Coordinates of C-alpha atoms and ligand atoms in Angstrom, one line a residue:
M1 CA 80.3 -6.2 141.3
K2 CA 78.0 -3.2 140.7
K3 CA 76.7 -2.7 137.6
Y4 CA 77.7 1.1 136.1
L5 CA 80.7 3.5 136.1
L6 CA 80.6 7.5 136.1
A7 CA 83.1 9.4 134.9
I8 CA 82.7 13.5 134.9
D9 CA 84.2 15.4 131.9
Q10 CA 84.6 19.0 134.1
G11 CA 85.7 21.1 130.5
T12 CA 86.2 25.0 129.3
T13 CA 83.0 25.4 129.0
S14 CA 81.1 22.5 130.1
T15 CA 80.8 19.6 132.4
R16 CA 79.7 16.2 131.1
A17 CA 79.0 12.9 132.5
I18 CA 79.0 9.4 131.0
L19 CA 77.3 6.3 132.6
Y20 CA 78.7 3.2 131.1
S21 CA 76.7 0.0 131.4
K22 CA 78.2 -3.8 132.2
E23 CA 77.1 -4.3 129.0
R24 CA 80.2 -2.3 128.1
K25 CA 78.1 0.7 126.2
I26 CA 77.2 4.3 127.2
F27 CA 73.9 4.2 129.2
Y28 CA 73.3 7.5 129.1
K29 CA 75.3 10.8 128.7
T30 CA 74.5 14.6 129.7
Q31 CA 76.3 18.4 130.0
V32 CA 75.8 21.4 131.2
E33 CA 77.8 25.0 130.3
V34 CA 80.3 26.4 132.9
K35 CA 80.5 30.0 132.4
N36 CA 83.9 31.6 131.7
F37 CA 84.7 35.2 132.8
F38 CA 87.1 38.2 131.1
P39 CA 87.2 40.5 133.4
K40 CA 90.4 42.3 131.5
E41 CA 92.0 41.9 128.3
G42 CA 94.2 38.6 128.1
Y43 CA 92.3 37.2 131.3
V44 CA 90.0 34.1 131.6
E45 CA 88.2 33.1 135.0
Q46 CA 85.6 30.8 136.1
D47 CA 83.6 30.8 139.1
A48 CA 84.9 27.3 141.4
L49 CA 81.6 26.5 143.2
D50 CA 79.6 27.4 139.7
I51 CA 82.8 24.2 138.5
Y52 CA 81.9 22.0 142.0
L53 CA 77.6 22.7 141.2
S54 CA 77.9 21.9 137.3
V55 CA 79.1 18.4 138.9
L56 CA 76.5 18.0 141.2
N57 CA 74.2 18.8 138.4
V58 CA 75.4 16.8 135.8
I59 CA 74.9 13.7 138.6
N60 CA 71.7 14.9 139.4
D61 CA 70.4 14.8 135.7
I62 CA 71.7 10.7 135.5
I63 CA 70.0 10.1 138.5
T64 CA 66.4 11.8 138.0
K65 CA 66.9 10.8 133.6
T66 CA 67.5 6.8 133.9
N67 CA 66.5 6.2 137.3
I68 CA 69.4 4.7 138.7
S69 CA 70.8 5.1 142.3
I70 CA 73.9 6.0 143.1
D71 CA 74.7 2.5 144.7
E72 CA 74.1 0.7 141.4
I73 CA 77.3 2.9 140.5
D74 CA 80.6 0.8 140.9
S75 CA 82.8 4.2 140.5
L76 CA 83.3 7.3 139.8
G77 CA 85.7 8.9 137.2
I78 CA 87.1 11.8 136.9
T79 CA 89.0 14.4 133.9
N80 CA 89.0 18.1 133.9
Q81 CA 90.5 20.6 132.0
R82 CA 94.5 20.7 133.0
E83 CA 96.0 23.8 134.5
T84 CA 93.4 25.8 135.8
T85 CA 94.2 26.8 139.5
I86 CA 92.0 27.3 142.5
V87 CA 93.1 27.9 145.6
W88 CA 90.9 27.5 148.6
D89 CA 90.2 28.2 153.1
K90 CA 91.2 24.8 154.1
K91 CA 88.7 25.7 156.8
T92 CA 85.7 26.5 155.6
G93 CA 86.3 24.8 152.0
M94 CA 85.5 27.9 149.9
P95 CA 88.0 29.6 146.9
V96 CA 89.5 32.4 148.1
Y97 CA 89.4 33.4 144.6
N98 CA 88.0 32.7 141.1
A99 CA 89.8 30.0 139.1
I100 CA 92.4 31.0 137.0
V101 CA 91.6 29.4 133.7
W102 CA 94.6 27.3 131.5
Q103 CA 94.3 30.2 129.2
S104 CA 94.2 32.9 131.0
R105 CA 97.5 35.1 130.6
Q106 CA 97.0 37.1 133.8
S107 CA 100.2 35.9 134.7
N108 CA 102.7 36.7 132.3
S109 CA 104.9 39.1 134.2
Y110 CA 105.4 36.5 136.5
C111 CA 107.0 34.4 133.6
E112 CA 109.2 37.4 132.5
K113 CA 110.5 37.0 135.8
W114 CA 111.3 33.4 135.6
E115 CA 112.9 33.6 132.2
K116 CA 116.6 33.0 133.3
Y117 CA 114.9 29.3 134.7
K118 CA 113.8 28.5 131.4
D119 CA 116.1 25.6 130.9
L120 CA 115.3 24.5 134.3
I121 CA 112.1 24.2 134.6
H122 CA 112.5 22.4 131.5
K123 CA 114.3 19.8 132.2
K124 CA 112.6 19.2 135.4
T125 CA 109.2 19.8 134.3
G126 CA 109.1 18.6 130.4
L127 CA 106.8 21.9 130.7
I128 CA 107.8 25.2 129.1
L129 CA 108.2 28.5 131.0
N130 CA 104.4 29.7 130.4
P131 CA 101.8 31.0 132.2
Y132 CA 99.2 28.3 130.9
F133 CA 100.8 26.4 133.5
S134 CA 99.6 26.7 137.1
A135 CA 103.1 28.2 139.4
S136 CA 102.4 31.2 138.0
K137 CA 98.6 31.5 138.2
I138 CA 99.1 30.2 142.7
R139 CA 101.5 33.4 142.8
Y140 CA 99.3 35.1 141.6
I141 CA 96.6 34.3 143.7
L142 CA 98.8 34.5 146.7
D143 CA 99.5 38.1 145.7
H144 CA 96.2 39.1 144.9
I145 CA 94.5 38.2 148.0
K146 CA 95.2 39.8 151.4
D147 CA 97.9 38.0 153.5
G148 CA 97.7 35.4 150.5
Q149 CA 101.8 34.2 150.9
A150 CA 101.5 34.2 155.5
R151 CA 98.3 32.3 155.1
A152 CA 99.2 29.9 152.6
E153 CA 103.0 29.1 154.5
K154 CA 100.7 28.3 158.1
G155 CA 99.0 25.7 155.8
E156 CA 95.8 27.6 156.1
L157 CA 95.0 27.7 151.9
L158 CA 95.0 24.7 150.2
F159 CA 95.5 24.6 146.0
G160 CA 94.9 22.6 143.6
T161 CA 93.2 22.2 139.8
V162 CA 89.7 21.0 139.1
D163 CA 90.4 17.5 139.9
S164 CA 91.9 18.1 143.5
W165 CA 89.3 20.8 143.9
L166 CA 86.9 18.8 143.2
I167 CA 87.5 15.9 144.9
Y168 CA 88.1 17.5 147.9
K169 CA 84.8 19.1 147.4
L170 CA 83.8 15.4 147.1
T171 CA 85.3 13.5 149.3
K172 CA 87.3 16.1 151.9
N173 CA 90.9 14.7 150.8
H174 CA 93.5 17.1 149.7
Y175 CA 94.5 15.0 146.3
T176 CA 95.1 15.2 143.0
D177 CA 96.4 12.6 139.9
I178 CA 100.1 12.7 138.4
T179 CA 98.9 13.8 135.4
N180 CA 98.1 17.1 136.9
A181 CA 100.5 17.2 138.8
S182 CA 102.6 17.2 135.8
R183 CA 100.7 20.6 134.6
T184 CA 101.1 22.7 137.9
M185 CA 105.2 23.5 136.7
L186 CA 106.2 22.4 140.2
F187 CA 105.9 18.1 139.4
N188 CA 109.9 16.9 138.7
I189 CA 109.0 14.2 136.0
N190 CA 112.1 12.1 136.8
S191 CA 111.8 12.5 140.4
L192 CA 108.1 12.1 140.6
D193 CA 107.6 13.9 143.3
Y194 CA 107.1 18.3 143.9
D195 CA 110.2 20.3 142.6
D196 CA 112.1 22.2 146.1
E197 CA 114.3 23.8 144.0
L198 CA 111.5 25.3 141.6
L199 CA 109.1 25.7 144.7
K200 CA 111.6 27.8 145.9
I201 CA 112.2 29.8 143.1
F202 CA 108.8 31.0 143.1
N203 CA 108.0 30.7 146.5
I204 CA 105.3 28.3 147.0
P205 CA 104.7 26.1 149.9
R206 CA 104.6 22.8 149.5
I207 CA 102.2 23.0 152.5
M208 CA 99.3 24.0 150.0
L209 CA 100.0 21.6 147.3
P210 CA 98.1 17.8 146.9
E211 CA 99.2 15.2 147.7
V212 CA 100.1 13.2 144.8
L213 CA 98.0 9.8 143.2
S214 CA 98.2 7.7 140.8
S215 CA 96.1 7.6 137.7
N216 CA 94.4 4.2 138.7
D217 CA 94.1 5.0 142.6
Y218 CA 91.1 5.0 145.5
Y219 CA 91.6 9.1 146.1
G220 CA 88.2 8.5 148.7
D221 CA 84.5 7.8 148.6
A222 CA 82.2 10.7 146.9
N223 CA 79.8 11.8 148.8
I224 CA 76.8 12.4 146.9
F225 CA 73.3 13.3 147.7
G226 CA 74.1 11.1 150.9
S227 CA 75.4 8.4 149.0
K228 CA 78.8 7.2 148.4
I229 CA 80.6 6.5 144.8
K230 CA 84.4 5.5 145.3
I231 CA 86.2 7.4 143.2
N232 CA 89.1 5.5 141.1
G233 CA 90.6 7.4 138.8
V234 CA 91.5 10.7 137.9
A235 CA 93.4 12.2 134.8
G236 CA 93.9 15.2 133.3
D237 CA 91.3 15.3 129.8
Q238 CA 94.5 15.8 126.8
Q239 CA 95.9 12.2 128.7
S240 CA 92.4 10.7 129.6
S241 CA 91.6 10.8 125.3
L242 CA 95.0 9.4 125.2
F243 CA 94.2 6.8 127.4
G244 CA 90.3 6.4 125.6
Q245 CA 91.6 5.8 122.6
A246 CA 93.5 3.0 124.6
C247 CA 97.1 4.0 122.9
F248 CA 98.8 1.9 125.5
D249 CA 101.8 0.9 123.2
V250 CA 105.0 3.3 122.2
G251 CA 104.1 5.0 119.3
S252 CA 101.1 4.9 119.3
S253 CA 99.1 8.6 118.9
K254 CA 95.6 10.4 119.2
S255 CA 94.7 13.6 117.4
T256 CA 91.7 16.1 119.0
Y257 CA 90.7 18.4 116.4
G258 CA 88.2 20.8 118.8
T259 CA 88.9 24.7 118.5
G260 CA 92.4 23.8 118.6
C261 CA 93.9 21.1 118.0
F262 CA 95.8 18.6 120.6
M263 CA 98.6 15.5 119.5
L264 CA 99.7 13.0 121.9
V265 CA 101.8 10.1 121.4
N266 CA 103.0 7.4 124.1
I267 CA 106.9 7.7 124.4
G268 CA 107.0 4.4 127.2
E269 CA 108.6 4.6 130.6
T270 CA 111.3 7.6 129.5
P271 CA 110.7 10.6 129.0
V272 CA 112.1 12.2 125.8
Y273 CA 113.0 16.3 126.1
S274 CA 112.5 18.3 122.9
K275 CA 114.2 21.0 120.9
N276 CA 111.2 22.0 118.9
G277 CA 109.1 23.0 121.6
L278 CA 106.8 20.2 122.6
L279 CA 106.1 19.6 126.1
T280 CA 106.9 15.9 127.8
T281 CA 104.0 14.9 130.0
I282 CA 103.4 11.8 132.5
A283 CA 101.0 9.9 130.3
W284 CA 99.5 8.0 133.7
K285 CA 101.1 6.0 136.2
I286 CA 99.2 2.8 136.7
N287 CA 100.3 -0.2 138.9
N288 CA 103.8 2.1 139.9
K289 CA 105.0 1.8 136.4
V290 CA 104.8 5.4 135.0
T291 CA 104.4 5.5 131.0
Y292 CA 105.6 9.5 129.3
A293 CA 103.7 11.1 126.0
L294 CA 104.8 13.9 124.2
E295 CA 102.4 16.6 123.7
G296 CA 101.7 19.2 121.0
S297 CA 99.2 21.3 120.2
V298 CA 98.3 23.9 116.9
F299 CA 96.4 26.8 118.2
M300 CA 94.0 27.3 115.1
G301 CA 92.5 23.6 114.5
G302 CA 88.7 23.8 114.0
A303 CA 88.9 27.6 114.9
T304 CA 90.0 28.2 111.2
I305 CA 86.3 27.2 110.6
Q306 CA 84.9 29.9 112.7
W307 CA 86.3 32.3 111.7
L308 CA 84.9 31.0 108.4
R309 CA 82.0 31.7 109.3
D310 CA 81.9 34.1 111.7
Q311 CA 84.3 36.8 110.8
I312 CA 84.6 36.1 106.6
G313 CA 81.1 34.6 106.2
L314 CA 81.8 32.1 104.4
I315 CA 79.9 29.5 105.2
Q316 CA 76.6 29.5 107.8
Q317 CA 77.6 26.3 109.6
A318 CA 80.8 24.4 110.6
S319 CA 79.6 20.9 108.5
E320 CA 79.0 23.6 105.3
S321 CA 82.7 23.4 105.1
E322 CA 82.9 19.7 103.3
K323 CA 80.3 20.2 100.8
Y324 CA 82.3 23.3 99.2
A325 CA 85.6 21.3 100.2
K326 CA 84.6 18.8 97.8
K327 CA 83.0 20.5 95.2
V328 CA 86.4 21.3 93.8
N329 CA 89.2 18.6 92.8
N330 CA 92.0 20.7 94.3
E331 CA 93.0 23.8 96.0
L332 CA 93.9 25.2 92.9
G333 CA 97.4 26.3 94.0
V334 CA 96.2 28.1 97.4
Y335 CA 97.8 27.9 100.5
I336 CA 96.3 29.7 103.9
V337 CA 98.7 29.8 107.1
P338 CA 96.2 30.1 109.9
A339 CA 98.8 32.5 111.8
F340 CA 96.0 34.5 113.4
V341 CA 97.6 34.1 117.0
G342 CA 101.6 33.3 115.8
L343 CA 102.6 29.9 114.6
G344 CA 103.4 27.1 117.7
A345 CA 105.4 24.4 117.2
P346 CA 108.1 23.4 115.7
Y347 CA 108.2 27.1 114.3
W348 CA 107.6 28.9 117.3
D349 CA 107.1 32.3 115.9
N350 CA 104.7 34.8 118.0
E351 CA 104.8 37.9 116.0
C352 CA 104.0 36.8 112.1
K353 CA 99.4 36.9 111.3
G354 CA 97.7 34.7 109.1
A355 CA 98.6 34.9 105.1
I356 CA 96.9 33.4 101.5
F357 CA 98.5 32.6 99.4
G358 CA 98.3 31.9 95.7
L359 CA 94.7 33.8 94.7
T360 CA 94.0 33.9 90.8
R361 CA 91.1 35.2 88.9
G362 CA 90.0 31.2 89.0
T363 CA 89.8 30.8 93.3
T364 CA 86.4 30.7 94.5
K365 CA 84.8 30.5 97.6
A366 CA 85.7 26.3 96.8
H367 CA 88.9 26.5 97.3
L368 CA 89.2 29.5 99.9
I369 CA 87.2 26.6 102.0
R370 CA 89.6 23.6 100.9
A371 CA 93.1 25.8 101.5
T372 CA 91.5 26.1 105.7
L373 CA 90.7 22.6 106.1
N374 CA 93.6 21.7 104.2
S375 CA 95.8 24.0 107.0
I376 CA 94.6 22.0 109.5
A377 CA 95.9 18.6 108.4
F378 CA 98.9 20.8 107.5
Q379 CA 99.5 22.2 110.6
V380 CA 98.9 18.8 112.3
K381 CA 101.7 16.9 110.4
D382 CA 104.2 19.5 111.0
I383 CA 103.8 18.3 114.9
I384 CA 103.8 14.4 113.9
N385 CA 107.1 14.5 112.1
V386 CA 108.7 16.6 114.9
M387 CA 107.0 13.6 117.3
E388 CA 108.3 11.3 115.4
N389 CA 112.0 12.4 115.2
E390 CA 112.3 13.3 118.6
G391 CA 110.1 10.2 120.6
D392 CA 112.0 8.0 118.0
C393 CA 109.3 6.5 116.9
K394 CA 107.5 5.2 113.7
I395 CA 103.6 6.6 114.3
Q396 CA 101.5 3.2 112.4
T397 CA 98.3 4.9 112.4
L398 CA 96.5 8.3 114.2
K399 CA 93.6 8.2 116.2
V400 CA 91.3 11.1 116.1
D401 CA 88.5 12.5 118.0
G402 CA 87.0 16.1 118.4
G403 CA 84.4 18.2 116.7
A404 CA 86.5 18.9 112.9
T405 CA 86.3 15.0 113.2
A406 CA 83.2 15.3 111.7
N407 CA 84.3 16.6 108.1
N408 CA 84.8 13.8 105.7
Y409 CA 87.0 15.7 103.8
L410 CA 89.3 16.9 106.2
M411 CA 90.1 13.5 107.7
Q412 CA 90.5 11.8 104.5
F413 CA 93.2 14.5 103.3
Q414 CA 94.6 14.2 107.1
A415 CA 95.4 10.3 106.0
D416 CA 96.9 11.0 102.6
I417 CA 99.2 13.7 103.6
L418 CA 100.0 11.6 106.3
N419 CA 100.3 8.2 104.7
K420 CA 98.9 6.8 107.5
D421 CA 95.3 5.1 108.3
I422 CA 93.7 7.8 110.3
I423 CA 90.8 5.9 112.7
L424 CA 87.6 7.2 114.1
P425 CA 86.3 5.6 117.3
E426 CA 82.6 4.8 117.5
F427 CA 81.9 6.8 120.7
I428 CA 83.8 9.9 120.2
E429 CA 83.4 11.4 123.6
V430 CA 86.4 9.5 124.2
T431 CA 88.3 12.1 127.0
A432 CA 85.3 10.7 129.3
L433 CA 86.0 7.2 128.1
G434 CA 89.4 7.7 129.9
A435 CA 87.9 8.5 132.8
I436 CA 85.5 5.2 132.8
Y437 CA 88.4 3.1 131.4
L438 CA 91.0 4.6 134.6
A439 CA 87.9 4.0 137.0
G440 CA 86.8 0.3 136.0
L441 CA 90.4 -0.3 136.2
G442 CA 91.0 0.9 139.8
S443 CA 87.9 -0.7 141.1
G444 CA 88.4 -4.0 139.3
Y445 CA 86.0 -3.8 136.7
F446 CA 88.2 -4.7 134.2
S447 CA 91.0 -6.3 134.5
S448 CA 93.3 -5.7 132.5
L449 CA 94.6 -3.0 129.8
D450 CA 94.3 -6.0 127.4
E451 CA 90.5 -6.5 127.5
I452 CA 90.3 -2.3 127.6
K453 CA 92.0 -2.7 124.4
N454 CA 89.2 -4.5 122.5
L455 CA 86.6 -2.4 124.1
N456 CA 86.7 0.4 121.2
K457 CA 84.5 0.1 118.3
V458 CA 86.3 1.7 115.4
E459 CA 83.5 3.8 113.6
K460 CA 85.4 4.6 110.1
I461 CA 89.2 4.3 108.7
F462 CA 90.5 6.6 106.4
K463 CA 93.3 5.2 104.3
P464 CA 96.1 7.1 102.3
Q465 CA 95.2 7.5 98.4
M466 CA 96.9 10.5 97.2
N467 CA 100.5 9.0 95.5
K468 CA 104.0 10.5 96.7
E469 CA 104.5 12.8 93.7
E470 CA 101.4 14.5 95.2
I471 CA 102.5 14.7 98.5
N472 CA 105.8 16.1 97.6
K473 CA 104.4 18.9 95.9
L474 CA 101.5 19.7 98.5
D475 CA 104.7 19.5 101.6
K476 CA 106.4 21.5 99.4
N477 CA 104.1 24.7 98.6
W478 CA 103.1 24.6 102.5
K479 CA 106.6 24.8 103.2
K480 CA 107.5 27.4 100.5
A481 CA 103.3 29.2 102.4
I482 CA 104.8 29.3 106.1
E483 CA 108.8 30.6 104.7
A484 CA 106.8 33.4 102.8
T485 CA 104.3 34.0 105.8
R486 CA 107.1 34.6 108.4
L487 CA 108.7 37.0 106.1
F488 CA 105.4 39.8 106.7
K489 CA 106.3 41.4 110.0
Ligands
ADP501 P1 86.2 22.0 121.9 O1 86.0 21.0 122.9 O2 87.7 22.8 121.9 O3 85.3 23.2 122.2 P2 84.9 20.8 119.4 O4 85.3 19.2 119.6 O5 83.3 20.5 120.4 O6 85.8 21.4 120.8 O7 84.8 20.6 118.0 C1 84.4 22.3 117.6 C2 84.8 23.2 117.0 O8 85.1 21.8 115.2 C3 85.0 24.4 116.5 O9 86.3 24.8 116.2 C4 84.3 23.9 114.7 O10 84.8 24.6 114.1 C5 84.9 22.9 114.4 N1 84.0 21.7 113.5 C6 82.6 21.4 114.4 N2 81.8 20.3 112.7 C7 83.1 20.8 111.8 C8 82.9 20.2 110.7 N3 82.2 19.5 110.5 N4 84.2 20.7 109.7 C9 84.9 21.1 110.1 N5 85.3 21.8 111.4 C10 84.2 21.1 112.6

């Protein structure tokens, strides 16, 4: 058995790599930025070749800085920004259009046209009809290049999400993993195959789609600088982080506190469909067994702190928010509803805008900052409540990761209002760690999920300390603030 495992975490703004050693330690990590283009309002694109080169760059950095040769690396795991859509020429291997990034709204008009199929789409794919997912982005590309549809039908063009694109460039195999496939809006999460009825509705030829493999399958040998590494694990970023957090049991869940917050809960082997706008998605498929997850997201997570810093100027750095929040004993009745881009689950209100309530002469900068941090935790709680109800599971503890987990005040407040333990891992790059675990599981480097479960070290546990009365009061006021916000349109 070779000594190292390598993971690539190809994200929206950066590509990261970590090298994991036989001593079960992170041996080295590195990252480079990836450029985003905004050609028009609401459009977000990337150069697909740039994405591929950024991967070679981080691997090169690892090889040169650590003096470890490619031959010493057992396997490669890939995790990636999901839904981002790339179409390339089968003969030349070159992209025929920029990568359309998940956030991009440029294919919205197709979704408006498909509105009458939204229930069918939900039932088959677990997703909500939305331009985030790949289907309308593929349609957009085929309609915006010369002879797109005809070339795709002839098998001259190939589609892939970022995992698939990287696998193709590295191995020449046209594969994707099942978690990424489940975000295309083309994949039936019950039959575990692309859905012919949807393909017909979207007019997307099956011949251009990658073959779907399990999360810890063998994807081929990556040809890197003249040497080869087996690719043995692939997953979309949120699923990889759920795996990296070792959320292997039903009801185990994680929340990532980044720009937005992403929550996933393991719901086991049977999909559950949400009535409140959560997504049903494939968490992983290992040894022929599919595990499903419910997923919810908060649009304005750490982004609210960026707003305090960049738009309002209350702080210079995100980390200062903790100091101010702790300066005062309570929020002094101040509630902020950060509906800057409307409200997501469980309210789904696109029209409402952000609001601040409860201002008095006594309100200080510290109260406003504290109320802003509280708003992140309230939004997460709203989603966790739906997950527990609809997933029919009790979430005992919440594992956390992402930049804003550096804020001890926020994590403690979250534990308090959820009345659950919040578990912060020692190694925070759990998304990349998930890819390491999957690749190692694929190659036999790790023997079982139980072995992996014992590898994660806990940095800190935030224990709930608030009494029930206080929680009820906060909950009631938050609900009132939400209701009032929704009246102002
Ligand atoms: P992303 O992966 O979405 O870019 P990160 O996981 O890197 O996000 O986290 C960055 C986000 O976390 C930013 O929105 C920032 O405002 C927030 N953040 C970083 N440090 C803190 C902190 N100490 N307190 C609160 N928010 C923070």
